[in-house]
XYZ file of N, CA and C in Angstrom:
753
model
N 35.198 -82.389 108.098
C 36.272 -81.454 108.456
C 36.763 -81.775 109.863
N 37.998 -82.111 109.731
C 38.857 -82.429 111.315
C 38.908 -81.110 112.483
N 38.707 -81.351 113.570
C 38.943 -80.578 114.880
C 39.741 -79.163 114.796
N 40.918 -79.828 114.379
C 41.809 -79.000 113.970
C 41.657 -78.035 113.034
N 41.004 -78.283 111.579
C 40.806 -77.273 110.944
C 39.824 -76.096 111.464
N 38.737 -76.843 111.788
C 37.724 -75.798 112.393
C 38.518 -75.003 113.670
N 39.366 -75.479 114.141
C 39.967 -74.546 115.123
C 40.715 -73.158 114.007
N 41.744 -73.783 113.214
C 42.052 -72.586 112.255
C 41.478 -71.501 111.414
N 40.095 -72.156 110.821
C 39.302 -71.498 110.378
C 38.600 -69.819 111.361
N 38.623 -70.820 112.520
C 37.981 -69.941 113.616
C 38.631 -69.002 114.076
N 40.270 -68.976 114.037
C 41.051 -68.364 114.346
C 41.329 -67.273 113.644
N 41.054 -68.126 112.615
C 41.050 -66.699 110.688
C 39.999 -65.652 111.512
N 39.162 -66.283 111.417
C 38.425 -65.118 111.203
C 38.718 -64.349 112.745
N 38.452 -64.585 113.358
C 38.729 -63.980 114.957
C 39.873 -62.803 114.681
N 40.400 -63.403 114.040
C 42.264 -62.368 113.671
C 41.054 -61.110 112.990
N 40.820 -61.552 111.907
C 40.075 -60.517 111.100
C 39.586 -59.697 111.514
N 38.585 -60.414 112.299
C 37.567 -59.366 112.961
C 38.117 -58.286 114.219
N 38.788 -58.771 114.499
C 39.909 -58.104 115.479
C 40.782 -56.890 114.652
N 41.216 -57.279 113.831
C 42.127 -56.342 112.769
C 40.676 -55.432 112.207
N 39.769 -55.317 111.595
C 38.740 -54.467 111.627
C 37.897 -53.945 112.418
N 38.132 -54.109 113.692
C 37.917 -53.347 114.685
C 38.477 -52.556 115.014
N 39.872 -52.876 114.770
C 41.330 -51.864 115.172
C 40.999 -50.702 114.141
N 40.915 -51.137 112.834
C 40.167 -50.259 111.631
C 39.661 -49.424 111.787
N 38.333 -49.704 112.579
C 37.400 -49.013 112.765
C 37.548 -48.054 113.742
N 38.192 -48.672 114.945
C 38.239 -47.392 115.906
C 39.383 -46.034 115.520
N 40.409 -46.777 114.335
C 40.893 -45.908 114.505
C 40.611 -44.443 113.458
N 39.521 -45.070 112.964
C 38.537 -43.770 112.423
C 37.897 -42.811 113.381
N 38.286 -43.069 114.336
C 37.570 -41.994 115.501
C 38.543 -41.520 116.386
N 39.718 -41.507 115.937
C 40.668 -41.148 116.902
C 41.051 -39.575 115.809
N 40.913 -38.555 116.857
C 42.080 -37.475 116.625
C 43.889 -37.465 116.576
N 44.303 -36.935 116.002
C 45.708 -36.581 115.766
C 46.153 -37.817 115.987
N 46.352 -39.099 115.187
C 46.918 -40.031 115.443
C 48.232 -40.273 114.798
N 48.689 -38.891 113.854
C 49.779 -39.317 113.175
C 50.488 -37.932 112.807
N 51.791 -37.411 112.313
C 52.434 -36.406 111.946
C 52.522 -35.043 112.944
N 52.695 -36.091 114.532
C 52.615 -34.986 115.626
C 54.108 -34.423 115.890
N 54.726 -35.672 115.724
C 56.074 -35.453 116.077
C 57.252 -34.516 115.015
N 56.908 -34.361 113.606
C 56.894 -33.456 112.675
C 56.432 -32.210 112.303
N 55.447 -31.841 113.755
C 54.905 -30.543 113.401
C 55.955 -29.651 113.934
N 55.747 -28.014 113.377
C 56.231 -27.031 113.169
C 56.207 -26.434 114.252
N 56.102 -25.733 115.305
C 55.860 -24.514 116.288
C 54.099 -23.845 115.509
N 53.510 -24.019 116.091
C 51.951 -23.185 115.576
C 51.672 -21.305 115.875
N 51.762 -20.995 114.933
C 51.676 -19.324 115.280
C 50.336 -18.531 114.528
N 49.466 -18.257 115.286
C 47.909 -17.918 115.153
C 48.215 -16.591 114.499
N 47.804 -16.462 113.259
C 47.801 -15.059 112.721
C 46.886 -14.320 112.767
N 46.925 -12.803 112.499
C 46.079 -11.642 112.067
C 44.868 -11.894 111.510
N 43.715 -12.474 111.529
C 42.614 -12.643 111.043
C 42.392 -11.564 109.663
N 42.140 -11.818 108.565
C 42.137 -10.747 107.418
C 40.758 -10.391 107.242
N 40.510 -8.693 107.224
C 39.239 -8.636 107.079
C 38.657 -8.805 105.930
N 37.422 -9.539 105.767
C 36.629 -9.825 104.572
C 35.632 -9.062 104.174
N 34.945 -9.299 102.824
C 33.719 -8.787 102.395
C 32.299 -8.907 103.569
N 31.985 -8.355 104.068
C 30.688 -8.419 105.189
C 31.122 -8.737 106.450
N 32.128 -8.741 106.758
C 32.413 -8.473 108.076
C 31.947 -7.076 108.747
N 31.512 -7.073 109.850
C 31.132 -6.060 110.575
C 32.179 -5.493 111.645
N 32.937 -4.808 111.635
C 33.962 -4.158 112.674
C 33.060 -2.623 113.743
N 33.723 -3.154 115.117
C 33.759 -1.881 115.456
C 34.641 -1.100 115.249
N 34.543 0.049 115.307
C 35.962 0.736 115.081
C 35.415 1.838 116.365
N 36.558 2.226 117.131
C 36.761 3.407 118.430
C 37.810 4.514 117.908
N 37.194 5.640 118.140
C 38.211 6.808 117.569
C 38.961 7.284 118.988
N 39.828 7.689 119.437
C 39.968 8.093 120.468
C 41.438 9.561 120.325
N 41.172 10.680 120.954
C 42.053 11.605 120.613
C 43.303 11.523 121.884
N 44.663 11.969 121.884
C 44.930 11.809 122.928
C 45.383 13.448 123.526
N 44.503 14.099 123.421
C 44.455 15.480 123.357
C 42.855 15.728 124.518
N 42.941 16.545 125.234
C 41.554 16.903 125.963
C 40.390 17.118 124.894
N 40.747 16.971 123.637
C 39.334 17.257 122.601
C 39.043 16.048 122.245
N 38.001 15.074 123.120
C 37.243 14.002 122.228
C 35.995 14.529 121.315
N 35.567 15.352 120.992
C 34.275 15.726 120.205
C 34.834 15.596 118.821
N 35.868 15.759 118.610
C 36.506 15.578 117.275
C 36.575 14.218 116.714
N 36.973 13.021 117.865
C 37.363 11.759 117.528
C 35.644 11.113 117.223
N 34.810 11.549 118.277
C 33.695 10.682 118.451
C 32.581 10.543 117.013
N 33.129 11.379 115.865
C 32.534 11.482 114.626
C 32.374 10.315 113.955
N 33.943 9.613 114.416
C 34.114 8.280 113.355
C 34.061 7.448 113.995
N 33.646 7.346 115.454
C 33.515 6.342 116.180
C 31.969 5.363 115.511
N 31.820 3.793 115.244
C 30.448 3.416 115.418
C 30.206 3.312 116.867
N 28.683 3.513 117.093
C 28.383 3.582 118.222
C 26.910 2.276 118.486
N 27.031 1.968 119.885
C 25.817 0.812 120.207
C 26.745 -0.677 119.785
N 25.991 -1.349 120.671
C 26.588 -2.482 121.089
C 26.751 -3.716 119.676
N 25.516 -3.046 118.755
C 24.925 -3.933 117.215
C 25.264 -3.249 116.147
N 25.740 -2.000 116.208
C 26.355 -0.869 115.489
C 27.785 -1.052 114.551
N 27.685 -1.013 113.751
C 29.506 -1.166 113.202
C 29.782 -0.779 111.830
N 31.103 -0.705 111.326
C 30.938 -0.698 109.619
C 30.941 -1.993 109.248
N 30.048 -1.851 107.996
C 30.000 -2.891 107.367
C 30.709 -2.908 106.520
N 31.683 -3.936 106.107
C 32.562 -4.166 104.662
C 31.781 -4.468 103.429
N 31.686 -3.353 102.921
C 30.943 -3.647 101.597
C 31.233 -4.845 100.643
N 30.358 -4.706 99.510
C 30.104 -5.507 98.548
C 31.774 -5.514 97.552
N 32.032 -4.075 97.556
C 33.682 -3.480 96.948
C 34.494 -3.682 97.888
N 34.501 -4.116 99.195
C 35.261 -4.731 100.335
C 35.739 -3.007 100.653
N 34.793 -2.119 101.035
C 35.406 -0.235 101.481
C 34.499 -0.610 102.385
N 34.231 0.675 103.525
C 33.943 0.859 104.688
C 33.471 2.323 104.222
N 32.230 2.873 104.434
C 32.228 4.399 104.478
C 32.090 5.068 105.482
N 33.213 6.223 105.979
C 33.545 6.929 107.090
C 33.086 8.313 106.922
N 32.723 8.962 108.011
C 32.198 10.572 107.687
C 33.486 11.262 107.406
N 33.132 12.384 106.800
C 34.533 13.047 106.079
C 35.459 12.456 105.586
N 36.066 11.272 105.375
C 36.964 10.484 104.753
C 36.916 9.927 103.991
N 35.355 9.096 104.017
C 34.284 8.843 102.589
C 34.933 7.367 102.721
N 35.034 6.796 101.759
C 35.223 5.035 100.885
C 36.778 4.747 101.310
N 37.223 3.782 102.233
C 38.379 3.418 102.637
C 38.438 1.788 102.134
N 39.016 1.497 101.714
C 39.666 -0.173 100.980
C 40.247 -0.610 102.310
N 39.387 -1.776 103.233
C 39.265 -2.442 103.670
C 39.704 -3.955 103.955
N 38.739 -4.452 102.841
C 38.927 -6.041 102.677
C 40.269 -6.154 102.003
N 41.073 -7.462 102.852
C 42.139 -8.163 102.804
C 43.217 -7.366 103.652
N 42.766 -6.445 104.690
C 43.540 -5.941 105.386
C 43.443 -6.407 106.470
N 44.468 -6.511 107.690
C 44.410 -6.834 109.546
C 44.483 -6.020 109.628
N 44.029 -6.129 111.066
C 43.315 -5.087 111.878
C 44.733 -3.741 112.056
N 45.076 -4.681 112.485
C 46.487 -3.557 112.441
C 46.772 -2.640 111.661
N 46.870 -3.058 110.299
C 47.218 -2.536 109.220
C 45.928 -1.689 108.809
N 44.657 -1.510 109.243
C 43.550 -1.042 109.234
C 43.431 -0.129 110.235
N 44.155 -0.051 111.276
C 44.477 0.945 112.579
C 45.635 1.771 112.030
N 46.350 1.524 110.948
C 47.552 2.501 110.446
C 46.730 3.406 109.552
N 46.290 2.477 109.004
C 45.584 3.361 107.341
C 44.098 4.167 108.303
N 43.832 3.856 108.878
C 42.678 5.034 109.689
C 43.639 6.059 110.037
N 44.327 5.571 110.899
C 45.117 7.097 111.855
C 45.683 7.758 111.188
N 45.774 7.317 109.663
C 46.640 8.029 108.553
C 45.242 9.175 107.904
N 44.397 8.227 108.019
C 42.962 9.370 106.752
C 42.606 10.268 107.952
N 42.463 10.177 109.472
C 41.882 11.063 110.407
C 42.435 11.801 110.625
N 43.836 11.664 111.022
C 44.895 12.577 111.305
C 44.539 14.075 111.017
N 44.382 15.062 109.981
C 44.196 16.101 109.661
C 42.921 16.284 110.620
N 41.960 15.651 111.182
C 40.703 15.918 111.359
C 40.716 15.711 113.521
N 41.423 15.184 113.490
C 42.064 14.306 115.180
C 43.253 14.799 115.444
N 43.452 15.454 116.313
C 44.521 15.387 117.367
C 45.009 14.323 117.824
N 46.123 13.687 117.362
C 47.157 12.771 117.829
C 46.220 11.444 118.353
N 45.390 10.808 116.910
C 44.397 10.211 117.204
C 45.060 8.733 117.714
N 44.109 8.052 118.093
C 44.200 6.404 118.549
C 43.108 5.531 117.644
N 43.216 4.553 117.661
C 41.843 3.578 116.460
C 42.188 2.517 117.665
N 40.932 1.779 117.668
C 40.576 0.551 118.630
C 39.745 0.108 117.289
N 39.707 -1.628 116.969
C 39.445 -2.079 115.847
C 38.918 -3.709 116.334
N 37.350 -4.132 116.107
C 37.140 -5.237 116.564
C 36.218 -5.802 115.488
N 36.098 -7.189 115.322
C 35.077 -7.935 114.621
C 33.827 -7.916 115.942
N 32.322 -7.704 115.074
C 31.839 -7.263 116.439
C 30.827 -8.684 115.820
N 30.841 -9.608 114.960
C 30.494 -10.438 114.548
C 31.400 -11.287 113.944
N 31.783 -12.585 114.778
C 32.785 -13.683 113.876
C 32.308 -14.736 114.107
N 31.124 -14.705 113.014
C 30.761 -16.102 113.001
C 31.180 -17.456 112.232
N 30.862 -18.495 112.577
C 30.980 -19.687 111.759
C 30.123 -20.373 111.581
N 29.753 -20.653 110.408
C 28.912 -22.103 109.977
C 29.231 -23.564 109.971
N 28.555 -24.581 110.759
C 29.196 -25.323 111.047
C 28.064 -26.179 111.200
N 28.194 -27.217 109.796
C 26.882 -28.153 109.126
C 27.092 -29.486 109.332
N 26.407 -30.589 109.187
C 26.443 -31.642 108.928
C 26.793 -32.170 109.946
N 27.705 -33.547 110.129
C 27.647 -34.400 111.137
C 28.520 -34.253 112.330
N 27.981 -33.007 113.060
C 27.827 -32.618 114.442
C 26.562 -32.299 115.432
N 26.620 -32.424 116.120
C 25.901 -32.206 117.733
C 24.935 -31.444 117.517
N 25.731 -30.361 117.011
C 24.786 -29.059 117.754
C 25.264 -27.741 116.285
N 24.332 -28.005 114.848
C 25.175 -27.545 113.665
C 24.471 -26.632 113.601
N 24.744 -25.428 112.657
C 24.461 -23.965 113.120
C 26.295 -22.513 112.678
N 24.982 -21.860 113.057
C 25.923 -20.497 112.991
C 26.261 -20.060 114.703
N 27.850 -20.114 114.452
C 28.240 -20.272 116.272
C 29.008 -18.585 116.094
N 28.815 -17.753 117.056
C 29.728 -17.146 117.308
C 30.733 -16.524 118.361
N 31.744 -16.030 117.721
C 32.780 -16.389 119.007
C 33.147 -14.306 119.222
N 33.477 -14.906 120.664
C 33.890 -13.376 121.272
C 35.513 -12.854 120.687
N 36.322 -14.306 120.763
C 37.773 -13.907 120.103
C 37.556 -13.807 118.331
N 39.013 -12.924 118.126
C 38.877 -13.302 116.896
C 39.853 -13.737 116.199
N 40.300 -15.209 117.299
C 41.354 -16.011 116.543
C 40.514 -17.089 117.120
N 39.804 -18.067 115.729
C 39.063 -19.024 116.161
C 39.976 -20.051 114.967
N 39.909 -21.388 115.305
C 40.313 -22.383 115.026
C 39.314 -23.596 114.833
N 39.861 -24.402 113.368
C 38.640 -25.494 113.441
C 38.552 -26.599 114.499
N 39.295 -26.430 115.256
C 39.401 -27.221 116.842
C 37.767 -26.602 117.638
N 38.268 -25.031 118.125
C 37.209 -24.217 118.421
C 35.442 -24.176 117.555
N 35.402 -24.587 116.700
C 34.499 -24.195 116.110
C 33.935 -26.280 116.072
N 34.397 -27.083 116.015
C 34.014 -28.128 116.180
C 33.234 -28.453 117.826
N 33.880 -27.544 118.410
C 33.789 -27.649 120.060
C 32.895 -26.957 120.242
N 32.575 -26.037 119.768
C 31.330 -25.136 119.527
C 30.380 -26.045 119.385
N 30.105 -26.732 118.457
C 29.184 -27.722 117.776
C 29.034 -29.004 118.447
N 29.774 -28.841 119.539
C 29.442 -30.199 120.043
C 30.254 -31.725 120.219
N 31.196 -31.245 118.969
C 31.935 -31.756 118.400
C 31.321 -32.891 117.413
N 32.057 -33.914 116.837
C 31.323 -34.739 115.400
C 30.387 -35.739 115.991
N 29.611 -36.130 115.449
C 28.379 -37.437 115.767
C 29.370 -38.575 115.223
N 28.620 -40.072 115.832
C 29.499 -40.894 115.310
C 29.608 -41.354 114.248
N 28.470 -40.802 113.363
C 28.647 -40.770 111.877
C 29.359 -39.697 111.112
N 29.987 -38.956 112.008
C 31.013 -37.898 111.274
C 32.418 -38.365 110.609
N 32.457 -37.960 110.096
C 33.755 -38.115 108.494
C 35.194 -37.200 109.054
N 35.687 -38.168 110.233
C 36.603 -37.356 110.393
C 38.001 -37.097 109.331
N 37.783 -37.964 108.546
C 39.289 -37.976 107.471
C 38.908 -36.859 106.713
N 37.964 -36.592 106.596
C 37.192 -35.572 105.622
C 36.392 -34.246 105.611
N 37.076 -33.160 106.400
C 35.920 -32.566 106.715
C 36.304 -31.269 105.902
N 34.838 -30.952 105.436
C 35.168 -29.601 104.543
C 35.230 -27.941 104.489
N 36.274 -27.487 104.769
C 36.005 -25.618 104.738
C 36.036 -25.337 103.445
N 34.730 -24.017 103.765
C 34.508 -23.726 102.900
C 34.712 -21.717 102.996
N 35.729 -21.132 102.184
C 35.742 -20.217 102.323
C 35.809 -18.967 101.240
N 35.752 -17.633 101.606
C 35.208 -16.744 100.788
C 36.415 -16.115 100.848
N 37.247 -15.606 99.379
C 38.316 -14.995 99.527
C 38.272 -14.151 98.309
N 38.388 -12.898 98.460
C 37.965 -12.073 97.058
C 36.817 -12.048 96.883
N 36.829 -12.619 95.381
C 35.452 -13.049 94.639
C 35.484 -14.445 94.438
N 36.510 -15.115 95.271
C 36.630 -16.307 94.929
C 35.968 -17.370 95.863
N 35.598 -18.170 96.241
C 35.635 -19.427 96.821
C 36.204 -20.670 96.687
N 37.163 -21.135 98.049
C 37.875 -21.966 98.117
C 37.129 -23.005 98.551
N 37.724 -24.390 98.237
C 37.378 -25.599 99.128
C 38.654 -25.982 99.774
N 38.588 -26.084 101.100
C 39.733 -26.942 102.035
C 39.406 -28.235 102.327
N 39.440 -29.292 102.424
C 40.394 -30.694 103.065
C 40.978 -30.876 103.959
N 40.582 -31.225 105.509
C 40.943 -31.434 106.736
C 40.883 -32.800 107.116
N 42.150 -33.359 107.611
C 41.992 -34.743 108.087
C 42.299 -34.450 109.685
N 41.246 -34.686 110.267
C 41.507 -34.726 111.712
C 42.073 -35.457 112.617
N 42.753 -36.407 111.733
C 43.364 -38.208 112.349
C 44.892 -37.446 112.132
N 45.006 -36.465 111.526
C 46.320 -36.093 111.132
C 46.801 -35.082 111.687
N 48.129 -34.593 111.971
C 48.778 -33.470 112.795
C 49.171 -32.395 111.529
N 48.810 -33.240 110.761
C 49.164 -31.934 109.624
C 47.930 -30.810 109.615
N 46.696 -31.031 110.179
C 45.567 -30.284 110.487
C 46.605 -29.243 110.698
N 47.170 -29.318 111.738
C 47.667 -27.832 112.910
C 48.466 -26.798 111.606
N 49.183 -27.625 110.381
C 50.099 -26.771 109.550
C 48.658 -25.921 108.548
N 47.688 -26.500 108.506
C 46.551 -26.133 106.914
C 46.135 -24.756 107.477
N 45.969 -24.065 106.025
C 45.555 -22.681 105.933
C 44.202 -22.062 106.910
N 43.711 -23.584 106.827
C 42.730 -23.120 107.337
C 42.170 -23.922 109.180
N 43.028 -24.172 109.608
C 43.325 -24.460 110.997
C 42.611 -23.411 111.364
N 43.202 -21.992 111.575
C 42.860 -20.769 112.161
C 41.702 -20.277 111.115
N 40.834 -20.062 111.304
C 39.178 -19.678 110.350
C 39.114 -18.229 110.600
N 38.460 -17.877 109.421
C 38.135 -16.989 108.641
C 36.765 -16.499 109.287
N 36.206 -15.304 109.262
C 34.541 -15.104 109.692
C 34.065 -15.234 108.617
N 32.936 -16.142 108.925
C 31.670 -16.549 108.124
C 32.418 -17.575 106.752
N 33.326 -18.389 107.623
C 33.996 -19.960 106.834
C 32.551 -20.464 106.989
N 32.683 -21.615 106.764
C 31.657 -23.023 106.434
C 32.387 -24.104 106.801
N 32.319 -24.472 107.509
C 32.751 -25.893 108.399
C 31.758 -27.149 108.203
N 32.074 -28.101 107.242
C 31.128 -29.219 106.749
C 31.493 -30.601 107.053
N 31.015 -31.473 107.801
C 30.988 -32.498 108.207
C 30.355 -33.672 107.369
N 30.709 -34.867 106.748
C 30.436 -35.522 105.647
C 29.795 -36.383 106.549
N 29.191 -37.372 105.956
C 28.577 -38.670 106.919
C 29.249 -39.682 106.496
N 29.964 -40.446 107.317
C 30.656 -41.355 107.254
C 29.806 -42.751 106.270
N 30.315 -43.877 106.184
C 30.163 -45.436 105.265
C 28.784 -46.057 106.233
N 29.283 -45.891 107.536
C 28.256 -46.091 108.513
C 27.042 -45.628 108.700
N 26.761 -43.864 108.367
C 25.493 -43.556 108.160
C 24.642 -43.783 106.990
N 26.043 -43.962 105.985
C 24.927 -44.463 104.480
C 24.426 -46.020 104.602
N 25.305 -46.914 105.545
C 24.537 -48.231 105.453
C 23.683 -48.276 106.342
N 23.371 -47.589 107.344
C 22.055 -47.078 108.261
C 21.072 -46.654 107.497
N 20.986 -45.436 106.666
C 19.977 -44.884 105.948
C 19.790 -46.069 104.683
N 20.328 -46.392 104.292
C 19.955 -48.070 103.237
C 19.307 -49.149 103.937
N 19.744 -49.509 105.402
C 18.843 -50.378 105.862
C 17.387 -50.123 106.434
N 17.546 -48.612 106.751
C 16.343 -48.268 107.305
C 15.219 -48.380 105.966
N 15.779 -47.556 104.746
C 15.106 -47.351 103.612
C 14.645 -48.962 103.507
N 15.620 -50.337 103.245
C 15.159 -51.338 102.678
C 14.009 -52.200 104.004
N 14.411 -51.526 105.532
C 13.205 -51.726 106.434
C 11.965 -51.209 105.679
N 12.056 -50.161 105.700
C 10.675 -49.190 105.357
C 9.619 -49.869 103.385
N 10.967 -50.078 103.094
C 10.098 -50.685 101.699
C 9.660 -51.565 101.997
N 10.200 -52.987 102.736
C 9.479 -54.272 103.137
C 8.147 -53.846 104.113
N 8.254 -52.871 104.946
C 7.488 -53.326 105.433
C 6.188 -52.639 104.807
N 6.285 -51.406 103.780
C 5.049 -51.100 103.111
C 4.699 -52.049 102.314
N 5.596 -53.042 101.609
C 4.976 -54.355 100.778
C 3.886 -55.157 101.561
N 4.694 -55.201 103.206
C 4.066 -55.932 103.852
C 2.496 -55.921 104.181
N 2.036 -54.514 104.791
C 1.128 -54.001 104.784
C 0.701 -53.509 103.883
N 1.356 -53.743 102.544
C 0.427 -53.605 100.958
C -0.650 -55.183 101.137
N 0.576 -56.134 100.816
C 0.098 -57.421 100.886
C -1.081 -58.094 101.620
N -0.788 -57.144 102.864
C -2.002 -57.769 104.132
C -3.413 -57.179 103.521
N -3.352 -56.043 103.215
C -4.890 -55.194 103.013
C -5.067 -55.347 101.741
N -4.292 -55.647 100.833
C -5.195 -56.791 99.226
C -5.569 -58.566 99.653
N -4.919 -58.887 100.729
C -5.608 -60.381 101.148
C -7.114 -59.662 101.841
N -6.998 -58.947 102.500
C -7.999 -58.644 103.733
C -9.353 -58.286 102.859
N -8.935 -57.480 101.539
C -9.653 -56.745 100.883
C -10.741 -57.953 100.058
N -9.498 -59.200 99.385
C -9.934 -60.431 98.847
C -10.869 -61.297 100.013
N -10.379 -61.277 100.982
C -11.611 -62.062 101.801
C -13.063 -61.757 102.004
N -12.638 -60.231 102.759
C -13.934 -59.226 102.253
C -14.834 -59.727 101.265
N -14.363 -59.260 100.006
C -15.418 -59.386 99.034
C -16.153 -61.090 99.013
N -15.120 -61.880 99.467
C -15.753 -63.424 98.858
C -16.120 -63.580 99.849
N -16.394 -63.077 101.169
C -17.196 -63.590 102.079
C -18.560 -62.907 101.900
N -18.647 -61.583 101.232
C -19.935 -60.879 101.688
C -20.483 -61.323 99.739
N -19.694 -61.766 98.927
C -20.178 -62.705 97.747
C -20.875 -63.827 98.124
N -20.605 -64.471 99.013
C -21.104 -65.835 99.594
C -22.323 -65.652 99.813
């Protein structure tokens, strides 16, 4: 083979390997595409769900608080719980339909059932628990929770540490509870279309799942095909060792 070819050959591949590097890194890049097409981003009303825990504050705007402080929860760990039927049970007002309502709209429909019972009442309305689950190939995976309650899968990755370098950023999975239903979401984090998906802005007690990238499965295959050779190996050694043994103390 002439000078020349081996120079071309060499060049092939050099190109290649260069062009799959570019590949590769650009699996680790955030928002690399559909930025310039996005929409204006507007963070909505968080909807309350089945087991969410709210505080709720009664407040009168009348010199009589002894009236309001009935339906107040009280203590810092204290709250209603959204039942299993997605109701809330309140003293004197009894079973209120809850789940799939904002807060807002949950501050109308209170001041509407108290009213007869409150003087020109007020409602203060908080998630006193908004957590997220947030698994697989990140930092620091776990149940994170946040003081706001407009959290985002930006926020909740950042929570965690953000992804390991075996994290699956084209791919990452929410998982959420709606009704009686459960959804699966599809997040590409290389993409600006993230900022438009339903589930950008999270839900309390979503599931945030991190896949393991091509890279951690050919890690865990080489380690595995390390680990088999080398138990052959040290199979092999202690049936020779075992064979000498005997034919020496045969001798």
């Amino acid at each position: 083979m002439t000078l020349s070819k081996c120079l071309i050959i060499a060049c092939i591949f050099f190109l290649g390997a260069c062009s799959s590097s570019k590949n590769a890194k650009k699996d680790f890049l955030y928002f690399q595409n559909g930025l310039d097409s996005m929409r204006a981003l507007q963070l909505k009303e968080p909807v309350i769900q089945i087991n969410d825990l709210l505080g709720i504050q009664v407040f009168s705007n009348s010199l009589n608080q002894e009236q309001a402080n009935m339906f107040s929860s009280t203590g810092a760990n204290q709250g209603y719980l959204v039942g299993i039927t997605g109701n809330i049970d309140m003293p004197i007002v009894g079973k209120i339909k809850t789940a799939g309502l904002t807060k807002v709209q949950l501050q109308a429909l209170l001041i509407e059932k108290i009213s007869p019972y409150v003087k020109d009442p007020s409602v203060l309305i908080r998630f006193l628990e908004f957590k997220i689950n947030v698994l697989g190939e990140v930092k620091s995976p776990g149940s994170h929770k946040f003081e706001t309650d407009r959290v985002t899968i930006i926020d909740a990755l950042s929570a965690a540490g953000d992804l390991t370098d075996f994290g699956k950023r084209q791919d990452v999975l929410v998982i959420r509870e709606e009704s009686t239903d459960r959804k699966y979401y599809h997040v590409d984090l290389r993409s600006g279309a993230l900022f438009q998906s339903p589930v950008y802005q999270l839900q309390p007690n979503d599931i945030v799942y991190v896949g393991a990238n091509i890279n951690k499965i050919k890690t865990i295959n080489t380690n595995s095909n390390s680990q088999q050779a080398l138990q052959l190996f040290l199979t092999a050694v202690s049936v020779i060792s075992t064979i000498i043994f005997l034919i020496t103390n045969i001798k």
